[in-house]
XYZ file of C-alpha atoms in Angstrom:
129
model
C -35.002 -113.990 -90.582
C -33.833 -111.820 -93.492
C -30.191 -112.060 -92.356
C -30.389 -115.859 -92.164
C -31.986 -116.173 -95.594
C -29.320 -113.853 -97.024
C -26.543 -115.919 -95.447
C -28.040 -119.155 -96.824
C -28.353 -117.609 -100.284
C -24.729 -116.481 -100.239
C -23.564 -119.932 -99.069
C -25.460 -121.495 -101.976
C -23.923 -118.919 -104.315
C -20.443 -119.825 -103.083
C -21.028 -123.435 -104.146
C -22.462 -122.402 -107.524
C -19.486 -120.132 -108.314
C -16.820 -122.681 -107.309
C -15.583 -123.165 -110.898
C -16.129 -119.674 -112.292
C -13.295 -117.272 -113.184
C -12.442 -114.712 -110.452
C -13.234 -111.791 -112.769
C -16.701 -113.140 -113.530
C -17.216 -113.912 -109.832
C -16.269 -110.325 -108.984
C -18.843 -108.928 -111.420
C -21.530 -111.325 -110.158
C -20.800 -110.464 -106.517
C -20.851 -106.762 -107.386
C -24.261 -107.018 -109.084
C -25.755 -109.150 -106.318
C -24.349 -106.705 -103.762
C -26.152 -103.851 -105.505
C -29.396 -105.751 -105.100
C -28.709 -106.650 -101.467
C -27.781 -103.105 -100.473
C -30.970 -101.806 -102.122
C -33.088 -103.854 -99.684
C -33.199 -102.004 -96.346
C -33.900 -105.152 -94.313
C -30.726 -106.906 -95.497
C -27.706 -106.276 -93.258
C -24.434 -105.380 -94.968
C -22.247 -107.881 -93.105
C -23.250 -110.948 -95.185
C -22.466 -109.047 -98.387
C -19.006 -108.129 -97.087
C -18.375 -111.678 -95.900
C -19.445 -113.022 -99.271
C -16.858 -110.824 -100.954
C -14.126 -112.145 -98.691
C -15.157 -115.784 -98.762
C -16.274 -116.256 -102.367
C -13.703 -114.005 -104.043
C -11.060 -115.235 -101.609
C -11.703 -118.872 -102.466
C -11.646 -118.186 -106.202
C -8.473 -116.109 -106.013
C -6.550 -118.731 -104.095
C -7.838 -121.462 -106.424
C -6.449 -119.461 -109.350
C -3.044 -119.037 -107.706
C -3.372 -115.530 -106.287
C -1.655 -114.793 -102.981
C -3.837 -114.530 -99.897
C -2.981 -110.843 -99.483
C -3.662 -110.045 -103.124
C -6.944 -111.915 -103.040
C -8.106 -110.142 -99.888
C -7.057 -106.774 -101.277
C -9.119 -107.455 -104.403
C -12.097 -108.627 -102.297
C -11.928 -105.455 -100.176
C -11.802 -103.317 -103.324
C -14.840 -105.098 -104.798
C -16.755 -104.707 -101.507
C -15.789 -101.025 -101.269
C -16.886 -100.342 -104.848
C -20.096 -102.294 -104.296
C -21.044 -100.304 -101.190
C -20.188 -96.924 -102.663
C -21.961 -97.600 -105.946
C -24.998 -98.796 -103.976
C -25.003 -95.544 -101.963
C -24.724 -93.528 -105.169
C -27.530 -95.534 -106.752
C -29.779 -95.058 -103.724
C -29.153 -91.323 -103.589
C -29.554 -90.699 -107.311
C -32.252 -93.188 -108.304
C -34.305 -93.286 -105.131
C -33.528 -90.074 -103.246
C -33.646 -87.567 -106.084
C -36.635 -89.164 -107.770
C -38.679 -89.559 -104.605
C -37.476 -86.257 -103.110
C -39.799 -84.340 -105.414
C -42.835 -86.371 -104.400
C -45.217 -84.413 -102.205
C -46.433 -87.626 -100.570
C -42.891 -88.665 -99.605
C -42.005 -85.216 -98.317
C -45.156 -85.053 -96.178
C -44.680 -88.606 -94.894
C -41.094 -87.846 -93.857
C -42.198 -84.502 -92.406
C -39.356 -82.519 -94.002
C -40.980 -79.241 -92.948
C -41.677 -80.224 -89.331
C -40.291 -78.261 -86.410
C -38.017 -81.178 -85.454
C -36.500 -81.405 -88.926
C -35.998 -77.650 -89.090
C -34.338 -77.720 -85.658
C -31.976 -80.505 -86.705
C -31.060 -78.597 -89.859
C -30.370 -75.440 -87.868
C -28.183 -77.258 -85.320
C -26.195 -79.097 -87.996
C -25.635 -75.856 -89.928
C -23.543 -74.402 -87.078
C -19.927 -74.148 -88.282
C -18.194 -75.640 -85.243
C -18.688 -78.680 -83.071
C -21.046 -77.610 -80.305
C -22.687 -79.311 -77.357
C -25.968 -79.477 -79.299
C -24.354 -81.576 -82.012
């Protein structure tokens, strides 16, 4: 359901941004992507498709080549995803990582978590990994 609603929203957005400058569209897509990637239930594929479709349509309408437009769309999508990961790690992870409730809920001191940490700390690729 969430994926379908996201796809419908992005289709509506494509229509709304039909006459907007590609630079403004890129910023809008970037900001909306930050919001979409912050919601765990939203899959990433619609956000990537929106970059290709919406930015692609605007670039070609403004006279950009197909290759140049797609390269720009990929760059915007890449920046959007990596900034979203950074935001999630810094704003959510670091802030919530100090919460005793979060740490106990995620069982960071459980035997399973300690075992995983020990296995992943081995320097080489082993059968356990």
